[in-house]
Short mmCIF file of C-alpha atoms and ligand atoms in Angstrom, two decimals:
data_model
loop_
_atom_site.label_atom_id
_atom_site.label_comp_id
_atom_site.label_asym_id
_atom_site.label_seq_id
_atom_site.Cartn_x
_atom_site.Cartn_y
_atom_site.Cartn_z
CA MET Z 1262 2.36 -12.72 -35.40
CA GLU Z 1263 5.13 -14.26 -33.27
CA ARG Z 1264 5.24 -17.49 -35.17
CA ILE Z 1265 6.70 -15.85 -38.27
CA LEU Z 1266 10.38 -15.10 -37.79
CA PRO Z 1267 12.88 -13.73 -40.29
CA ALA Z 1268 15.13 -16.50 -41.58
CA THR Z 1269 18.30 -15.43 -39.77
CA ASP Z 1270 20.86 -18.10 -38.86
CA GLU Z 1271 19.73 -17.87 -35.25
CA ASN Z 1272 16.10 -18.51 -36.15
CA ILE Z 1273 16.99 -21.28 -38.60
CA LYS Z 1274 18.82 -22.96 -35.70
CA LYS Z 1275 15.63 -22.68 -33.64
CA GLY Z 1276 13.79 -24.30 -36.52
CA ALA Z 1277 16.31 -27.12 -36.74
CA LYS Z 1278 15.86 -27.83 -33.03
CA ILE Z 1279 12.07 -27.85 -33.38
CA LEU Z 1280 12.31 -30.34 -36.26
CA LYS Z 1281 14.64 -32.62 -34.29
CA GLU Z 1282 12.21 -32.61 -31.39
CA GLY Z 1283 9.20 -33.49 -33.51
CA GLY Z 1284 7.69 -30.07 -34.25
CA LEU Z 1285 6.56 -28.51 -37.53
CA VAL Z 1286 8.50 -25.77 -39.29
CA ALA Z 1287 7.41 -23.96 -42.45
CA PHE Z 1288 10.30 -22.80 -44.62
CA PRO Z 1289 10.95 -21.25 -48.02
CA THR Z 1290 12.28 -23.26 -50.94
CA GLU Z 1291 12.99 -21.97 -54.43
CA THR Z 1292 9.54 -23.24 -55.56
CA VAL Z 1293 6.97 -22.64 -52.78
CA TYR Z 1294 6.94 -22.72 -48.96
CA GLY Z 1295 7.04 -26.20 -47.41
CA LEU Z 1296 5.64 -27.50 -44.13
CA GLY Z 1297 8.37 -29.69 -42.69
CA ALA Z 1298 8.69 -32.50 -40.17
CA ASN Z 1299 11.46 -34.94 -39.28
CA VAL Z 1300 10.91 -37.79 -41.74
CA PHE Z 1301 11.80 -40.44 -39.16
CA LEU Z 1302 9.21 -39.32 -36.58
CA PRO Z 1303 5.83 -40.70 -37.76
CA GLU Z 1304 3.91 -38.70 -35.16
CA ALA Z 1305 5.41 -35.45 -36.36
CA VAL Z 1306 4.62 -36.40 -39.95
CA ALA Z 1307 1.06 -37.25 -38.91
CA ARG Z 1308 0.66 -33.68 -37.69
CA ILE Z 1309 1.44 -32.41 -41.20
CA PHE Z 1310 -1.63 -34.24 -42.51
CA GLU Z 1311 -3.79 -32.89 -39.69
CA VAL Z 1312 -2.67 -29.29 -39.99
CA LYS Z 1313 -3.08 -29.27 -43.78
CA GLY Z 1314 -6.32 -31.24 -43.78
CA ARG Z 1315 -4.56 -33.51 -46.25
CA PRO Z 1316 -5.83 -37.03 -46.92
CA ARG Z 1317 -3.44 -39.70 -45.70
CA PHE Z 1318 -3.32 -41.33 -49.14
CA ASP Z 1319 -1.38 -38.40 -50.60
CA PRO Z 1320 2.37 -39.04 -50.07
CA LEU Z 1321 4.92 -36.37 -49.12
CA ILE Z 1322 8.16 -35.20 -50.71
CA VAL Z 1323 11.29 -35.65 -48.58
CA HIS Z 1324 13.84 -32.83 -48.65
CA ILE Z 1325 17.57 -33.30 -48.22
CA SER Z 1326 20.51 -30.91 -47.99
CA ARG Z 1327 23.43 -33.06 -49.14
CA HIS Z 1328 23.84 -35.94 -51.53
CA GLY Z 1329 24.87 -38.27 -48.71
CA MET Z 1330 21.35 -38.15 -47.25
CA VAL Z 1331 19.73 -40.05 -50.15
CA SER Z 1332 21.26 -43.29 -48.96
CA ARG Z 1333 18.98 -43.09 -45.91
CA LEU Z 1334 15.92 -42.95 -48.18
CA PHE Z 1335 16.40 -44.74 -51.52
CA ARG Z 1336 17.02 -48.49 -51.57
CA GLU Z 1337 19.31 -48.14 -54.55
CA ILE Z 1338 20.17 -45.44 -57.01
CA PRO Z 1339 20.16 -46.34 -60.73
CA PRO Z 1340 22.79 -44.57 -62.88
CA LEU Z 1341 20.09 -42.46 -64.56
CA ALA Z 1342 18.99 -41.10 -61.19
CA GLU Z 1343 22.58 -40.51 -60.15
CA MET Z 1344 23.12 -38.43 -63.27
CA LEU Z 1345 19.96 -36.36 -62.75
CA MET Z 1346 20.86 -35.64 -59.13
CA GLU Z 1347 24.29 -34.54 -60.26
CA LYS Z 1348 22.86 -32.23 -62.95
CA PHE Z 1349 19.80 -30.79 -61.26
CA TRP Z 1350 20.26 -30.84 -57.48
CA PRO Z 1351 19.87 -28.60 -55.69
CA GLY Z 1352 16.87 -27.60 -57.78
CA PRO Z 1353 13.16 -28.07 -58.56
CA LEU Z 1354 13.36 -31.75 -59.50
CA THR Z 1355 11.82 -34.52 -57.36
CA LEU Z 1356 12.83 -38.13 -57.97
CA VAL Z 1357 10.61 -41.09 -57.08
CA LEU Z 1358 12.41 -44.39 -56.45
CA PRO Z 1359 11.97 -47.51 -54.29
CA LYS Z 1360 12.33 -46.63 -50.61
CA LYS Z 1361 14.32 -48.08 -47.76
CA GLU Z 1362 12.34 -49.86 -45.12
CA GLU Z 1363 13.24 -47.24 -42.50
CA VAL Z 1364 11.20 -44.60 -44.32
CA PRO Z 1365 7.89 -44.61 -42.41
CA ASP Z 1366 4.78 -45.65 -44.33
CA ILE Z 1367 2.97 -42.49 -43.32
CA VAL Z 1368 5.45 -40.46 -45.40
CA THR Z 1369 4.84 -42.46 -48.58
CA ALA Z 1370 1.17 -43.24 -47.91
CA GLY Z 1371 2.06 -46.90 -47.91
CA LEU Z 1372 3.76 -46.83 -51.33
CA SER Z 1373 6.99 -48.77 -51.81
CA THR Z 1374 8.59 -45.68 -53.36
CA VAL Z 1375 9.62 -42.34 -51.87
CA ALA Z 1376 9.84 -38.89 -53.48
CA VAL Z 1377 13.02 -36.92 -52.72
CA ARG Z 1378 14.46 -33.55 -53.70
CA MET Z 1379 17.23 -31.16 -52.70
CA PRO Z 1380 15.81 -27.61 -52.72
CA ALA Z 1381 17.91 -24.75 -54.10
CA HIS Z 1382 17.32 -22.31 -51.27
CA PRO Z 1383 19.91 -21.38 -48.65
CA VAL Z 1384 17.33 -21.28 -45.81
CA ALA Z 1385 15.96 -24.73 -46.64
CA LEU Z 1386 19.46 -26.19 -47.01
CA LYS Z 1387 20.68 -24.77 -43.69
CA LEU Z 1388 17.55 -25.85 -41.86
CA ILE Z 1389 17.80 -29.45 -43.07
CA ASP Z 1390 21.55 -29.54 -42.58
CA TRP Z 1391 21.37 -28.25 -39.03
CA ALA Z 1392 18.49 -30.57 -38.15
CA ASP Z 1393 20.73 -33.26 -39.67
CA VAL Z 1394 17.74 -35.27 -40.81
CA PRO Z 1395 15.74 -35.51 -44.06
CA VAL Z 1396 12.61 -33.37 -43.86
CA ALA Z 1397 9.20 -34.47 -45.16
CA ALA Z 1398 7.46 -31.39 -46.49
CA PRO Z 1399 4.41 -30.82 -48.65
CA SER Z 1400 3.53 -27.31 -49.75
CA ALA Z 1401 2.50 -25.28 -46.68
CA ASN Z 1402 -1.11 -24.59 -47.69
CA ARG Z 1403 -4.47 -26.00 -46.63
CA PHE Z 1404 -5.14 -29.06 -48.77
CA GLY Z 1405 -6.55 -28.07 -52.18
CA HIS Z 1406 -5.75 -24.38 -51.81
CA LEU Z 1407 -3.09 -22.46 -53.75
CA SER Z 1408 0.49 -23.16 -52.67
CA PRO Z 1409 2.04 -20.33 -50.64
CA THR Z 1410 4.88 -18.28 -52.06
CA GLN Z 1411 5.10 -15.94 -49.06
CA ALA Z 1412 5.38 -16.51 -45.29
CA GLU Z 1413 2.17 -14.57 -44.48
CA GLU Z 1414 0.18 -16.86 -46.77
CA VAL Z 1415 1.39 -19.85 -44.74
CA ALA Z 1416 0.22 -18.18 -41.55
CA LEU Z 1417 -3.18 -17.37 -43.08
CA ASP Z 1418 -3.69 -20.96 -44.23
CA LEU Z 1419 -2.22 -22.93 -41.32
CA GLY Z 1420 -2.06 -20.48 -38.41
CA GLU Z 1421 -1.64 -22.06 -35.00
CA GLY Z 1422 -0.86 -25.48 -36.43
CA VAL Z 1423 2.75 -24.59 -37.24
CA ASP Z 1424 5.42 -24.17 -34.54
CA LEU Z 1425 7.57 -21.78 -36.57
CA ILE Z 1426 7.38 -20.10 -39.96
CA LEU Z 1427 10.75 -18.97 -41.32
CA ASP Z 1428 10.28 -15.91 -43.49
CA GLY Z 1429 12.69 -15.89 -46.41
CA GLY Z 1430 10.69 -13.52 -48.61
CA LYS Z 1431 8.82 -14.43 -51.76
CA THR Z 1432 9.87 -17.69 -53.40
CA GLU Z 1433 11.57 -17.34 -56.75
CA ILE Z 1434 10.02 -20.01 -58.99
CA GLY Z 1435 6.47 -19.94 -57.64
CA VAL Z 1436 5.27 -23.35 -58.90
CA GLU Z 1437 6.16 -26.68 -57.33
CA SER Z 1438 8.93 -29.02 -58.41
CA THR Z 1439 8.79 -31.33 -61.41
CA ILE Z 1440 8.20 -34.91 -60.23
CA ILE Z 1441 9.58 -37.85 -62.18
CA MET Z 1442 9.67 -41.55 -61.49
CA ILE Z 1443 12.40 -43.83 -62.78
CA GLU Z 1444 11.46 -47.44 -63.42
CA GLU Z 1445 13.41 -50.05 -65.35
CA GLY Z 1446 15.53 -47.43 -67.08
CA LYS Z 1447 12.49 -45.39 -68.15
CA VAL Z 1448 11.64 -41.89 -66.95
CA PHE Z 1449 7.98 -41.03 -66.27
CA LEU Z 1450 6.56 -37.59 -65.64
CA LEU Z 1451 4.26 -37.47 -62.61
CA ARG Z 1452 3.89 -33.69 -62.33
CA PRO Z 1453 5.19 -30.87 -64.55
CA GLY Z 1454 6.90 -28.18 -62.48
CA GLY Z 1455 9.69 -25.68 -62.06
CA LEU Z 1456 12.23 -27.64 -64.11
CA SER Z 1457 11.07 -27.96 -67.72
CA ILE Z 1458 10.68 -31.36 -69.32
CA GLU Z 1459 12.69 -30.14 -72.29
CA GLU Z 1460 15.63 -29.49 -69.95
CA ILE Z 1461 15.45 -32.99 -68.44
CA GLU Z 1462 15.01 -34.63 -71.84
CA LYS Z 1463 18.35 -33.20 -72.97
CA TRP Z 1464 19.93 -35.69 -70.57
CA VAL Z 1465 17.59 -38.68 -70.49
CA GLY Z 1466 15.85 -38.72 -73.86
CA LYS Z 1467 12.08 -38.90 -74.17
CA ILE Z 1468 10.11 -38.69 -70.94
CA GLU Z 1469 6.94 -40.75 -70.86
CA THR Z 1470 3.62 -40.14 -69.22
CA PRO Z 1471 2.75 -42.90 -66.79
CA PRO Z 1472 0.31 -45.61 -67.91
CA SER Z 1473 -3.33 -44.56 -67.53
CA SER Z 1474 -3.83 -46.36 -64.24
CA PRO Z 1475 -0.75 -45.19 -62.37
CA LYS Z 1476 0.16 -47.20 -59.32
CA VAL Z 1477 1.01 -43.94 -57.68
CA LEU Z 1478 -1.12 -41.06 -56.71
CA SER Z 1479 0.35 -37.78 -57.74
CA PRO Z 1480 -1.34 -34.44 -57.21
CA GLY Z 1481 -1.88 -34.66 -60.93
CA THR Z 1482 -4.47 -37.33 -60.39
CA LEU Z 1483 -6.61 -35.04 -58.29
CA LYS Z 1484 -8.41 -33.06 -60.93
CA LYS Z 1485 -9.23 -30.10 -58.74
CA HIS Z 1486 -6.27 -28.77 -56.80
CA TYR Z 1487 -4.42 -25.55 -56.15
CA ALA Z 1488 -7.74 -23.68 -56.36
CA PRO Z 1489 -8.64 -20.15 -55.29
CA ARG Z 1490 -11.79 -19.70 -53.17
CA ILE Z 1491 -13.71 -18.00 -55.97
CA PRO Z 1492 -14.38 -19.64 -59.33
CA LEU Z 1493 -11.64 -19.38 -61.93
CA TYR Z 1494 -12.23 -19.84 -65.65
CA LEU Z 1495 -9.78 -19.98 -68.53
CA PHE Z 1496 -10.13 -18.02 -71.76
CA GLU Z 1497 -8.37 -18.79 -75.03
CA GLY Z 1498 -10.21 -16.59 -77.54
CA LYS Z 1499 -9.60 -13.04 -78.70
CA ILE Z 1500 -8.99 -10.73 -75.80
CA GLU Z 1501 -10.73 -7.82 -77.59
CA GLU Z 1502 -13.96 -9.84 -77.63
CA LEU Z 1503 -13.66 -10.69 -73.97
CA LEU Z 1504 -13.23 -7.05 -73.07
CA LEU Z 1505 -16.48 -6.14 -74.84
CA CYS Z 1506 -18.47 -8.26 -72.36
CA ASP Z 1507 -19.96 -7.10 -69.09
CA LEU Z 1508 -17.12 -7.94 -66.72
CA SER Z 1509 -18.49 -6.44 -63.53
CA GLY Z 1510 -17.27 -8.34 -60.50
CA ILE Z 1511 -14.79 -10.26 -62.61
CA ALA Z 1512 -11.01 -10.01 -62.40
CA ILE Z 1513 -8.92 -10.81 -65.47
CA VAL Z 1514 -5.51 -12.43 -65.09
CA SER Z 1515 -3.23 -11.93 -68.06
CA PRO Z 1516 0.20 -13.58 -68.14
CA PHE Z 1517 1.52 -10.81 -70.38
CA PRO Z 1518 0.64 -7.13 -70.91
CA ILE Z 1519 -2.48 -6.36 -72.96
CA ALA Z 1520 -3.61 -3.12 -74.56
CA ASP Z 1521 -6.09 -2.23 -71.85
CA SER Z 1522 -5.31 -0.75 -68.51
CA ARG Z 1523 -8.49 -1.16 -66.47
CA GLU Z 1524 -7.86 -1.92 -62.84
CA GLU Z 1525 -9.39 -5.38 -62.72
CA ILE Z 1526 -6.83 -6.69 -65.19
CA LYS Z 1527 -3.82 -8.19 -63.39
CA VAL Z 1528 -0.73 -8.70 -65.52
CA LEU Z 1529 1.60 -11.40 -64.21
CA SER Z 1530 4.70 -10.23 -66.04
CA GLU Z 1531 4.99 -6.74 -67.49
CA LYS Z 1532 8.32 -7.66 -69.02
CA GLU Z 1533 6.88 -10.77 -70.67
CA ASP Z 1534 9.06 -13.19 -68.77
CA ILE Z 1535 7.52 -16.64 -68.33
CA ARG Z 1536 9.50 -17.15 -65.12
CA GLU Z 1537 7.91 -14.08 -63.65
CA VAL Z 1538 4.48 -15.39 -64.71
CA ALA Z 1539 5.08 -18.59 -62.71
CA SER Z 1540 6.49 -16.71 -59.77
CA ASN Z 1541 3.46 -14.40 -59.49
CA LEU Z 1542 0.68 -16.85 -60.39
CA PHE Z 1543 -0.34 -18.17 -56.96
CA SER Z 1544 0.15 -14.91 -55.07
CA VAL Z 1545 -1.98 -12.96 -57.56
CA LEU Z 1546 -4.76 -15.58 -57.41
CA ARG Z 1547 -4.63 -15.40 -53.61
CA GLU Z 1548 -4.84 -11.62 -53.74
CA LEU Z 1549 -7.86 -11.75 -56.06
CA GLU Z 1550 -9.79 -14.30 -53.99
CA GLU Z 1551 -9.69 -11.79 -51.12
CA GLY Z 1552 -12.09 -9.66 -53.11
CA PRO Z 1553 -13.95 -7.69 -54.27
CA PHE Z 1554 -14.48 -10.13 -57.15
CA ARG Z 1555 -16.95 -12.98 -57.64
CA ALA Z 1556 -14.91 -14.78 -60.30
CA ILE Z 1557 -11.58 -14.74 -62.12
CA ILE Z 1558 -10.93 -15.26 -65.81
CA SER Z 1559 -7.37 -16.14 -66.75
CA LEU Z 1560 -5.79 -16.00 -70.16
CA THR Z 1561 -3.55 -18.94 -71.01
CA VAL Z 1562 0.09 -19.50 -72.00
CA GLU Z 1563 1.64 -21.87 -74.49
CA GLU Z 1564 2.23 -25.33 -73.03
CA LYS Z 1565 5.96 -25.58 -73.42
CA GLY Z 1566 8.86 -25.15 -71.01
CA LEU Z 1567 7.69 -23.57 -67.76
CA GLY Z 1568 4.37 -22.85 -69.52
CA ARG Z 1569 3.48 -26.51 -69.09
CA ALA Z 1570 3.59 -26.28 -65.29
CA ILE Z 1571 1.70 -22.97 -65.37
CA MET Z 1572 -1.09 -24.42 -67.53
CA ASP Z 1573 -1.20 -27.57 -65.39
CA ARG Z 1574 -1.85 -25.45 -62.28
CA LEU Z 1575 -4.30 -23.15 -64.05
CA LYS Z 1576 -6.33 -26.07 -65.37
CA ARG Z 1577 -6.43 -27.69 -61.97
CA ALA Z 1578 -7.41 -24.44 -60.31
CA SER Z 1579 -10.18 -23.72 -62.79
CA SER Z 1580 -13.73 -24.85 -63.40
CA GLY Z 1581 -13.18 -24.99 -67.15
CA TYR Z 1582 -13.13 -22.58 -70.05
CA VAL Z 1583 -15.28 -19.52 -70.73
CA LYS Z 1584 -16.32 -18.48 -74.24
CA VAL Z 1585 -17.71 -15.27 -75.68
CA GLN Z 1586 -20.86 -15.23 -77.82
CA ASP Z 1587 -22.70 -12.04 -78.79
CA ARG Z 1588 -20.75 -10.10 -76.19
CA LYS Z 1589 -21.85 -12.53 -73.51
CA LEU Z 1590 -19.78 -14.87 -71.38
CA ILE Z 1591 -20.70 -18.52 -71.67
CA VAL Z 1592 -19.29 -21.17 -69.37
O1 LIG I 2978 8.23 -27.84 -54.98
C1 LIG I 2978 7.73 -28.75 -54.32
O2 LIG I 2978 7.73 -29.92 -54.71
C2 LIG I 2978 7.11 -28.37 -52.98
C3 LIG I 2978 8.21 -27.85 -52.06
C4 LIG I 2978 7.71 -27.62 -50.67
O3 LIG I 2978 9.29 -28.72 -52.09
N1 LIG I 2978 6.44 -29.51 -52.40
C5 LIG I 2978 5.27 -30.00 -52.86
O4 LIG I 2978 4.73 -31.02 -52.10
O5 LIG I 2978 4.72 -29.57 -53.85
P1 LIG I 2978 3.21 -31.50 -52.23
O6 LIG I 2978 2.94 -32.38 -51.10
O7 LIG I 2978 2.32 -30.35 -52.34
O8 LIG I 2978 3.23 -32.42 -53.46
C6 LIG I 2978 3.88 -33.65 -53.35
C7 LIG I 2978 3.34 -34.62 -54.30
C8 LIG I 2978 2.22 -35.43 -53.70
O9 LIG I 2978 0.96 -34.87 -53.91
C9 LIG I 2978 2.35 -36.76 -54.36
O10 LIG I 2978 1.37 -36.96 -55.30
C10 LIG I 2978 3.74 -36.75 -54.98
O11 LIG I 2978 4.34 -35.57 -54.60
N2 LIG I 2978 4.45 -37.87 -54.39
C11 LIG I 2978 5.04 -37.94 -53.20
N3 LIG I 2978 5.55 -39.16 -52.99
C12 LIG I 2978 5.28 -39.88 -54.08
C13 LIG I 2978 5.54 -41.22 -54.48
N4 LIG I 2978 6.18 -42.08 -53.69
N5 LIG I 2978 5.10 -41.61 -55.68
C14 LIG I 2978 4.46 -40.74 -56.49
N6 LIG I 2978 4.17 -39.47 -56.19
C15 LIG I 2978 4.57 -39.05 -54.99
MG1 LIG I 2979 0.80 -29.19 -52.49
#
């Protein structure tokens, strides 16, 4: 397909020109592929919502390539935010702070805050730098589907709607950025992601979860999200018991190797590396939804470090837990 081009400098320049002129360009970041538009062109941003089938109430993350660009987006930058930008940008950390008036309402879904991050990927950084404008970009999937970690997955989900897809290979981290909001000197977690909370807490102390009725809508508040097209269930019991059940038509996803080598078991990291688990999660779920299975059962990981983001996505992608009783699966 012509729309996917390798991310050479020449093609990135094409992308930058398209963005400047109000088109849509999909590009790799270190987390997942993003679908970008010039943040200051509301009509271009509106196309993002159309192409993704995304409700207008779900705000976008704005991507920048140099520290100087934040001053076009944030009204002011508290010292805590300054420090986090210094430590973690470029990287998988998104900061939510009060926005400047110039940031169009369509980007923030009418909120008075804007979410910003500097991705750690040379293609993304060049693209934004050469377009010389902050780029609003959600993940480049159909709304509610799994985020894409490869250029072909973007094409499958969004097809004709995108003007150019820059192919930079498979993304390294594989789950989206960690989103935090800073308010009155406090740090709130809006979405666990590629940067672990433990890592951020080393610098800012305890991170809080937002009050139960958050003023903001984060993807976290949509219970079902990031889902494959066939049902996914989670399993936390003894794997030996699960394997005694009739598993015809069912694929098993196991983060780490298990002592059984049947074909329908997909191991996310043979070398037991949690980063590899995250990196393969969405692409393996996408592969499995293509068939020949009618459902997926995934084993879980411990909810710490990157495991927190992995479990967040798995829970959101799933229809709950499955149990085993008398060699039968019960949902
Ligand atoms: O890793 C990532 O973050 C990827 C890559 C492309 O950078 N992007 C991404 O975007 O995951 P998206 O649209 O799939 O998720 C962005 C989420 C929104 O669903 C929204 O809930 C939250 O960020 N968000 C954006 N602006 C916000 C704001 N002002 N306040 C609170 N949450 C906000
Ligand atoms: Mg998304």
